Short mmCIF file of C-alpha atoms in Angstrom, two decimals:
data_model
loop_
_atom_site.label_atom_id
_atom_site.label_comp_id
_atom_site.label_asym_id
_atom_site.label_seq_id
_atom_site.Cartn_x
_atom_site.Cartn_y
_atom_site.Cartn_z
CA UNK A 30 187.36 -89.75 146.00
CA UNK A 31 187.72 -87.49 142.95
CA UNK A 32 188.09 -90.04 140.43
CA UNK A 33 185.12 -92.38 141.33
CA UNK A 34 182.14 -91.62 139.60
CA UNK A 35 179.49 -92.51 142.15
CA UNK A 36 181.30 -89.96 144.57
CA UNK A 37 180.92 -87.50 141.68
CA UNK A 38 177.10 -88.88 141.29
CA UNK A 39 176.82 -88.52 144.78
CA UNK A 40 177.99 -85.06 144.85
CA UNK A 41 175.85 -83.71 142.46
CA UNK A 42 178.53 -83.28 139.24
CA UNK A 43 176.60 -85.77 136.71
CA UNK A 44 173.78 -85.93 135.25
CA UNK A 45 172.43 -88.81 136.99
CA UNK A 46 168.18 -89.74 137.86
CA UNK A 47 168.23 -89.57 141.47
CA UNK A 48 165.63 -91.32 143.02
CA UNK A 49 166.39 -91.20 146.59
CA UNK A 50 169.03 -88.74 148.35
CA UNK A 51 169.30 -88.43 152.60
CA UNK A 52 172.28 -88.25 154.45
CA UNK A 53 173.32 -92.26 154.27
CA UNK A 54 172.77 -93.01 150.89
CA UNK A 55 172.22 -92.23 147.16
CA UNK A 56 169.89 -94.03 145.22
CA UNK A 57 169.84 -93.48 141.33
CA UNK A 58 168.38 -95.31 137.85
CA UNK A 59 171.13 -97.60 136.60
CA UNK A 60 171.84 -96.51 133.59
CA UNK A 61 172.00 -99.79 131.86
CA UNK A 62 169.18 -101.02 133.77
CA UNK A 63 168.43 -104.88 133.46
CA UNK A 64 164.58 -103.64 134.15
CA UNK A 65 163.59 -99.80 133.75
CA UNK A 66 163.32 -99.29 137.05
CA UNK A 67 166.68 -100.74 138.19
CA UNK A 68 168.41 -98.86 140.60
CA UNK A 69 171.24 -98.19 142.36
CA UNK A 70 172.01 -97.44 146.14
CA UNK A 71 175.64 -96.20 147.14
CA UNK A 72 176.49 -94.88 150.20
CA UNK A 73 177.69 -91.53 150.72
CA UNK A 74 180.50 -92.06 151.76
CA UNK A 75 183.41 -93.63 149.43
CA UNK A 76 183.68 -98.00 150.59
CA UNK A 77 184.49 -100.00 147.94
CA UNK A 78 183.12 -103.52 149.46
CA UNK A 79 180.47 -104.64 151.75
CA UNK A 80 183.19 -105.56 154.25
CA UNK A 81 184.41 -101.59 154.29
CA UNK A 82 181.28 -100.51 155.40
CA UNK A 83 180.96 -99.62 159.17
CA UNK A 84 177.88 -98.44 160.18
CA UNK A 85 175.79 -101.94 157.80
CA UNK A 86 172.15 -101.19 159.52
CA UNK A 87 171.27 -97.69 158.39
CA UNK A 88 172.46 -98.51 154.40
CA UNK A 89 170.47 -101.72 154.75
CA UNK A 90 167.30 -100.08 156.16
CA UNK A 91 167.70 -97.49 152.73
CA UNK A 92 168.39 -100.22 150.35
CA UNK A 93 164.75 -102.10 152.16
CA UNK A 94 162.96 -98.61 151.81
CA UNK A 95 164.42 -98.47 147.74
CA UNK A 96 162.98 -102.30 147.32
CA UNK A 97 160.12 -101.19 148.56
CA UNK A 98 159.58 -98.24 146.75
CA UNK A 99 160.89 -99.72 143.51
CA UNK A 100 157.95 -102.87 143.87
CA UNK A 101 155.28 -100.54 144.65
CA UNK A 102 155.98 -97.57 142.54
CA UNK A 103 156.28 -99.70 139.47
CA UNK A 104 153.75 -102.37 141.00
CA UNK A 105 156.26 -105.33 140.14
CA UNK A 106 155.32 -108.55 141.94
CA UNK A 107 158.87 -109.00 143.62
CA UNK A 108 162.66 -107.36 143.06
CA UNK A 109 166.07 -108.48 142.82
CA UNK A 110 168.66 -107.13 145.20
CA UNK A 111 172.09 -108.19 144.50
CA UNK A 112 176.04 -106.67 145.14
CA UNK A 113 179.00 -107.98 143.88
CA UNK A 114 182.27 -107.48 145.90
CA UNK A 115 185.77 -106.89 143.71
CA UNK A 116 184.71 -109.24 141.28
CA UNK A 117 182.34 -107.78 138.55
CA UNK A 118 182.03 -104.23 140.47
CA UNK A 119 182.02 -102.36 137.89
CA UNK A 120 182.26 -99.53 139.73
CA UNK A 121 185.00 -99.63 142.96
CA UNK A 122 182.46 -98.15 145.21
CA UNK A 123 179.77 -100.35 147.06
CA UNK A 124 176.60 -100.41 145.47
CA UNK A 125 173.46 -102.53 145.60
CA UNK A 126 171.50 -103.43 142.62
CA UNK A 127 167.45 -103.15 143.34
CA UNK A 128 165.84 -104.77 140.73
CA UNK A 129 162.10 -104.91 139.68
CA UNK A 130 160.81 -108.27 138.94
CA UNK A 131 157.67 -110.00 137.35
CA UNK A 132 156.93 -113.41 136.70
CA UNK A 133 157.79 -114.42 133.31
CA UNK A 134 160.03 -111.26 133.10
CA UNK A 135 162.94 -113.29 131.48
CA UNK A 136 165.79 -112.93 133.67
CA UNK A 137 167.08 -116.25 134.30
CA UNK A 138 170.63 -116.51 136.49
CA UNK A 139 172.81 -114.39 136.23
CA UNK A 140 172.24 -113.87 132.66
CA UNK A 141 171.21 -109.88 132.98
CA UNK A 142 169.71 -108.40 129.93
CA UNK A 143 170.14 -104.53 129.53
CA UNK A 144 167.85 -102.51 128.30
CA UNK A 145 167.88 -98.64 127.73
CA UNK A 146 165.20 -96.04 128.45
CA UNK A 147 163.38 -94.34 125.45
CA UNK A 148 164.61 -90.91 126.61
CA UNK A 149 165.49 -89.22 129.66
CA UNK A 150 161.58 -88.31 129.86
CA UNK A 151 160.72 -91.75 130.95
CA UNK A 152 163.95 -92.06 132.77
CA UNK A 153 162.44 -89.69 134.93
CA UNK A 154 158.86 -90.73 134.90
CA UNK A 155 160.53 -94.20 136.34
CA UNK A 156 162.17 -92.09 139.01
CA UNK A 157 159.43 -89.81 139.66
CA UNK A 158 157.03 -93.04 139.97
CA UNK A 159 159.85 -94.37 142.87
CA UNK A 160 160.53 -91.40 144.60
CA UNK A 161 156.88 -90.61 145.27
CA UNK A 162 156.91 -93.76 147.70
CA UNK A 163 159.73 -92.63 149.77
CA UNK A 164 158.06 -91.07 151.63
#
């Protein structure tokens, strides 16, 4: 869709961190990330909901891949995975929130705090450090 910005992240017209990128899905750093390290996987292809999704296995098996990545690349003890459907999607295209967690980290509920990187350097370095264990 040409006015939904993770179809225009996903084709390559932003300026977005990608982290992961295969023929499925998209991952990227959220932007406002409740964790540096947050990130976001959207499918390729333009689904606003969970329920408009056809083919639920291979996006699944990305978003498991991401968690993983996301724990071990940053070494965080666990991870929060979470999607909203209509209601607060900020964006109407499906995308799953992978989270890194830590005890004591301070996210309680669904109270997120947002942070913001220091610069795009260590938005990157938190990208590089997740990408490297995608493979």
């Amino acid at each position: 869709m040409s006015d939904c910005l993770f179809c225009a992240m996903v084709a390559g017209e932003t300026g977005t961190v990608g982290v992961y990128d295969d023929d499925v899905v998209f991952a990227f750093l959220d932007h406002r990330p409740v964790f540096k390290g947050h990130v976001l996987v959207v499918p390729k292809t333009h689904v606003v909901t969970l329920l408009d999704l056809h083919d639920v296995g291979p996006y699944f098996e990305r978003v498991q891949a991401v968690t993983r990545a996301v724990m071990a690349g940053l070494d965080a003890k666990g991870s929060f995975v979470a999607l909203n459907n209509v209601v607060s999607q900020s964006v109407a295209h499906l995308h799953t929130h992978v989270v890194p967690r830590n005890p004591k980290d301070g996210l309680r509920g669904f109270f997120w705090p947002r942070t913001t990187y220091a610069s795009d350097e260590e938005a990157r370095e938190y990208a590089a450090k997740i990408s490297a264990q995608m493979s």
